Amino acid sequence: MTQPTHDETHGGALGTRLNWLRAAVLGANDGIVSTAGLVVGVAGATDSRSALLTAGLAGLLAGSMSMAAGEYVSVSTQRDSEMAALAQEKRELREQPEAELLELTDMLHARGLSREVAREAAEQLTARDALRAHARVELGIDPDELTNPWHAAWASFLAFTVGALLPLLAIVLPPPAVRLWITVASVLAALVLTGWSSARLGAAEPGRAVLRNVTGGALAMGVTYAAGALLGAAGV
């Protein structure tokens, strides 16, 4: 029989890694689109480099802090729910161990094991670590890998910041005559990349994801530029 010759990441670890990567890609995508819309809108009203830089930095900081705070609150709520579920499971294991053993047996049996094998597996898992067994099989939680709100907040902050830096630098570094076109081109190219990356991470066809990404970003820049141009023409 051929034996594996390489290490692979399976199960929850792979799923967790893919979720983090997908969140990072989407966070960067948000930074690109929102900051691009902001600076292109300002560029429609003025060609002042200082105004563009101020608007871009304000958008970058506000967006990254908002993303970090939102992710922290969201993941904190998820972690609180996981901790509460584990505490309840620990209490049930202490108060009614036989009922919990039967419940674990039923769940393993429902996954395709015969009744006898399911019972034996449940007894072995319970003897080794009852809470861990129920957490993984019943709750779908790994007690060693609970969600961390600070990790999520920093990841969102950094992803958004990296994405936002692209349109910010593209609008302030080139000469006034070409800065808008360079910004639009670089943003659309970046959206192609993030759309393709998010699709591949989700094992989906990249064509539609790229089209949606590019269309949404182009629409955002077109609308904000038109609004900025109208305000600039009105002298606001």
Short mmCIF file of C-alpha atoms in Angstrom, two decimals:
data_model
loop_
_atom_site.label_atom_id
_atom_site.label_comp_id
_atom_site.label_asym_id
_atom_site.label_seq_id
_atom_site.Cartn_x
_atom_site.Cartn_y
_atom_site.Cartn_z
CA MET A 1 0.00 0.00 0.00
CA THR A 2 1.30 3.44 -0.91
CA GLN A 3 2.01 5.55 2.14
CA PRO A 4 1.57 9.34 2.28
CA THR A 5 4.86 11.13 1.69
CA HIS A 6 3.80 14.61 2.69
CA ASP A 7 2.12 16.43 5.54
CA GLU A 8 -1.38 17.73 5.03
CA THR A 9 -3.58 20.06 7.04
CA HIS A 10 -7.01 18.55 7.61
CA GLY A 11 -10.32 19.36 9.23
CA GLY A 12 -10.87 22.34 11.46
CA ALA A 13 -7.34 23.71 11.17
CA LEU A 14 -7.65 24.01 7.41
CA GLY A 15 -11.13 25.50 7.68
CA THR A 16 -9.95 28.05 10.22
CA ARG A 17 -6.98 29.01 8.05
CA LEU A 18 -9.16 29.44 4.98
CA ASN A 19 -11.64 31.56 6.93
CA TRP A 20 -8.85 33.86 8.09
CA LEU A 21 -7.44 34.15 4.58
CA ARG A 22 -10.87 34.86 3.13
CA ALA A 23 -11.52 37.50 5.82
CA ALA A 24 -8.15 39.13 5.05
CA VAL A 25 -8.89 39.24 1.31
CA LEU A 26 -12.36 40.69 1.88
CA GLY A 27 -11.01 43.23 4.38
CA ALA A 28 -8.40 44.38 1.88
CA ASN A 29 -11.10 44.55 -0.78
CA ASP A 30 -13.22 46.80 1.46
CA GLY A 31 -10.22 49.06 2.03
CA ILE A 32 -9.58 49.33 -1.71
CA VAL A 33 -13.16 50.11 -2.71
CA SER A 34 -14.10 52.48 0.10
CA THR A 35 -10.89 54.50 -0.03
CA ALA A 36 -10.88 54.58 -3.82
CA GLY A 37 -14.43 55.88 -3.84
CA LEU A 38 -13.51 58.55 -1.31
CA VAL A 39 -10.36 59.87 -2.99
CA VAL A 40 -11.81 59.68 -6.50
CA GLY A 41 -14.83 61.64 -5.28
CA VAL A 42 -12.57 64.31 -3.81
CA ALA A 43 -10.53 64.31 -7.04
CA GLY A 44 -13.72 65.15 -8.91
CA ALA A 45 -14.02 68.35 -6.88
CA THR A 46 -10.37 69.43 -6.51
CA ASP A 47 -6.86 68.57 -7.66
CA SER A 48 -5.29 69.69 -4.36
CA ARG A 49 -2.80 67.04 -3.26
CA SER A 50 -3.19 68.02 0.40
CA ALA A 51 -6.98 67.69 0.19
CA LEU A 52 -6.66 64.27 -1.43
CA LEU A 53 -4.10 63.13 1.15
CA THR A 54 -6.24 64.38 4.04
CA ALA A 55 -9.36 62.71 2.73
CA GLY A 56 -7.54 59.46 1.97
CA LEU A 57 -5.87 59.26 5.37
CA ALA A 58 -9.11 60.09 7.14
CA GLY A 59 -10.90 57.36 5.20
CA LEU A 60 -8.11 54.86 5.87
CA LEU A 61 -8.05 55.50 9.62
CA ALA A 62 -11.82 55.66 10.03
CA GLY A 63 -12.37 52.55 7.95
CA SER A 64 -9.65 50.45 9.57
CA MET A 65 -10.73 51.42 13.10
CA SER A 66 -14.37 50.74 12.26
CA MET A 67 -13.51 47.34 10.79
CA ALA A 68 -11.39 46.44 13.81
CA ALA A 69 -14.03 47.54 16.32
CA GLY A 70 -16.81 45.74 14.46
CA GLU A 71 -14.79 42.54 14.20
CA TYR A 72 -13.83 42.71 17.87
CA VAL A 73 -17.45 43.06 18.97
CA SER A 74 -18.63 40.33 16.62
CA VAL A 75 -15.95 37.81 17.56
CA SER A 76 -16.28 38.64 21.27
CA THR A 77 -19.96 37.74 21.06
CA GLN A 78 -19.07 34.49 19.30
CA ARG A 79 -16.45 33.65 21.92
CA ASP A 80 -18.89 34.39 24.75
CA SER A 81 -21.37 31.99 23.13
CA GLU A 82 -18.70 29.30 22.80
CA MET A 83 -17.65 29.71 26.43
CA ALA A 84 -21.26 29.54 27.60
CA ALA A 85 -21.87 26.39 25.56
CA LEU A 86 -18.75 24.74 26.98
CA ALA A 87 -19.74 25.69 30.53
CA GLN A 88 -23.20 24.18 30.03
CA GLU A 89 -21.71 21.03 28.54
CA LYS A 90 -19.32 20.70 31.49
CA ARG A 91 -22.24 21.05 33.91
CA GLU A 92 -24.28 18.41 32.07
CA LEU A 93 -21.34 16.00 32.05
CA ARG A 94 -21.00 16.43 35.80
CA GLU A 95 -24.70 16.10 36.60
CA GLN A 96 -25.82 13.43 34.10
CA PRO A 97 -22.83 11.55 32.69
CA GLU A 98 -24.86 8.52 31.50
CA ALA A 99 -27.27 10.65 29.52
CA GLU A 100 -24.36 12.50 27.93
CA LEU A 101 -22.67 9.22 27.03
CA LEU A 102 -25.86 8.04 25.36
CA GLU A 103 -26.14 11.35 23.52
CA LEU A 104 -22.58 11.05 22.22
CA THR A 105 -23.27 7.48 21.14
CA ASP A 106 -26.37 8.58 19.24
CA MET A 107 -24.46 11.33 17.44
CA LEU A 108 -21.65 8.99 16.40
CA HIS A 109 -24.23 6.43 15.27
CA ALA A 110 -25.96 9.13 13.20
CA ARG A 111 -22.64 9.77 11.46
CA GLY A 112 -22.54 6.24 10.09
CA LEU A 113 -21.02 4.05 12.80
CA SER A 114 -22.79 0.91 13.86
CA ARG A 115 -24.47 1.06 17.25
CA GLU A 116 -21.85 -1.15 18.87
CA VAL A 117 -18.89 0.73 17.39
CA ALA A 118 -20.49 4.07 18.24
CA ARG A 119 -20.92 3.01 21.86
CA GLU A 120 -17.33 1.82 22.11
CA ALA A 121 -16.02 4.99 20.49
CA ALA A 122 -18.13 7.16 22.79
CA GLU A 123 -16.80 5.34 25.86
CA GLN A 124 -13.19 5.73 24.71
CA LEU A 125 -13.62 9.40 23.88
CA THR A 126 -15.34 10.03 27.19
CA ALA A 127 -12.60 8.25 29.12
CA ARG A 128 -9.93 10.30 27.35
CA ASP A 129 -11.57 13.74 27.57
CA ALA A 130 -15.35 13.90 27.82
CA LEU A 131 -15.64 17.67 27.45
CA ARG A 132 -13.42 17.78 24.38
CA ALA A 133 -15.36 14.92 22.77
CA HIS A 134 -18.73 16.60 23.28
CA ALA A 135 -17.38 20.00 22.29
CA ARG A 136 -16.13 18.71 18.96
CA VAL A 137 -18.88 16.23 18.09
CA GLU A 138 -21.93 17.96 19.57
CA LEU A 139 -21.02 21.66 19.46
CA GLY A 140 -18.48 21.78 16.65
CA ILE A 141 -16.07 23.67 18.91
CA ASP A 142 -12.40 22.98 19.51
CA PRO A 143 -11.69 24.04 23.11
CA ASP A 144 -8.05 24.68 22.19
CA GLU A 145 -8.91 27.01 19.30
CA LEU A 146 -11.61 29.35 20.55
CA THR A 147 -12.03 32.49 18.50
CA ASN A 148 -9.83 35.38 19.63
CA PRO A 149 -11.41 38.85 19.26
CA TRP A 150 -8.06 40.63 19.42
CA HIS A 151 -6.61 38.53 16.62
CA ALA A 152 -9.69 39.20 14.52
CA ALA A 153 -9.58 42.94 15.23
CA TRP A 154 -5.90 43.28 14.30
CA ALA A 155 -6.34 41.16 11.20
CA SER A 156 -9.22 43.33 10.00
CA PHE A 157 -7.32 46.52 10.81
CA LEU A 158 -4.23 45.44 8.89
CA ALA A 159 -6.15 44.01 5.93
CA PHE A 160 -8.21 47.16 5.49
CA THR A 161 -5.12 49.36 5.87
CA VAL A 162 -3.16 47.44 3.25
CA GLY A 163 -6.05 47.64 0.82
CA ALA A 164 -6.65 51.34 1.47
CA LEU A 165 -3.00 52.27 0.93
CA LEU A 166 -3.20 51.38 -2.77
CA PRO A 167 -5.73 54.03 -3.90
CA LEU A 168 -4.30 56.54 -1.42
CA LEU A 169 -0.78 56.30 -2.84
CA ALA A 170 -2.07 56.08 -6.40
CA ILE A 171 -3.97 59.36 -6.08
CA VAL A 172 -1.31 61.44 -4.30
CA LEU A 173 1.99 60.31 -5.85
CA PRO A 174 1.48 60.72 -9.64
CA PRO A 175 1.31 64.11 -11.40
CA PRO A 176 -2.16 65.75 -11.44
CA ALA A 177 -2.69 65.09 -15.15
CA VAL A 178 -2.59 61.32 -14.81
CA ARG A 179 -3.34 60.60 -11.15
CA LEU A 180 -7.01 59.81 -11.71
CA TRP A 181 -6.35 57.34 -14.52
CA ILE A 182 -3.53 55.66 -12.60
CA THR A 183 -5.78 55.34 -9.56
CA VAL A 184 -8.66 53.85 -11.52
CA ALA A 185 -6.40 51.40 -13.35
CA SER A 186 -4.56 50.28 -10.21
CA VAL A 187 -7.78 49.88 -8.25
CA LEU A 188 -9.43 47.81 -10.96
CA ALA A 189 -6.32 45.62 -11.23
CA ALA A 190 -6.32 45.11 -7.47
CA LEU A 191 -10.02 44.23 -7.53
CA VAL A 192 -9.33 41.60 -10.17
CA LEU A 193 -6.74 40.09 -7.83
CA THR A 194 -8.93 40.15 -4.70
CA GLY A 195 -11.92 38.80 -6.61
CA TRP A 196 -9.86 35.96 -8.02
CA SER A 197 -8.29 35.22 -4.62
CA SER A 198 -11.61 35.13 -2.75
CA ALA A 199 -13.10 32.82 -5.39
CA ARG A 200 -10.17 30.43 -5.28
CA LEU A 201 -10.21 30.31 -1.49
CA GLY A 202 -13.88 29.40 -1.65
CA ALA A 203 -13.27 26.84 -4.41
CA ALA A 204 -15.57 28.82 -6.72
CA GLU A 205 -15.28 29.85 -10.33
CA PRO A 206 -13.27 33.11 -10.37
CA GLY A 207 -14.89 34.69 -13.44
CA ARG A 208 -18.10 35.83 -11.77
CA ALA A 209 -16.35 36.93 -8.58
CA VAL A 210 -13.89 39.06 -10.56
CA LEU A 211 -16.71 40.58 -12.63
CA ARG A 212 -18.75 41.44 -9.53
CA ASN A 213 -15.71 42.92 -7.82
CA VAL A 214 -14.63 45.06 -10.76
CA THR A 215 -18.18 46.20 -11.55
CA GLY A 216 -18.85 47.21 -7.96
CA GLY A 217 -15.56 49.08 -7.63
CA ALA A 218 -15.99 50.86 -10.97
CA LEU A 219 -19.54 51.87 -10.05
CA ALA A 220 -18.42 53.19 -6.67
CA MET A 221 -15.67 55.30 -8.23
CA GLY A 222 -17.96 56.53 -11.02
CA VAL A 223 -20.71 57.63 -8.63
CA THR A 224 -18.39 59.36 -6.18
CA TYR A 225 -16.44 61.10 -8.95
CA ALA A 226 -19.66 62.40 -10.47
CA ALA A 227 -20.81 63.66 -7.07
CA GLY A 228 -17.47 65.34 -6.45
CA ALA A 229 -17.45 66.92 -9.91
CA LEU A 230 -20.94 68.33 -9.39
CA LEU A 231 -20.01 69.77 -5.99
CA GLY A 232 -16.80 71.20 -7.43
CA ALA A 233 -18.68 72.81 -10.31
CA ALA A 234 -21.18 74.28 -7.86
CA GLY A 235 -18.33 75.75 -5.85
CA VAL A 236 -19.20 73.85 -2.70
#
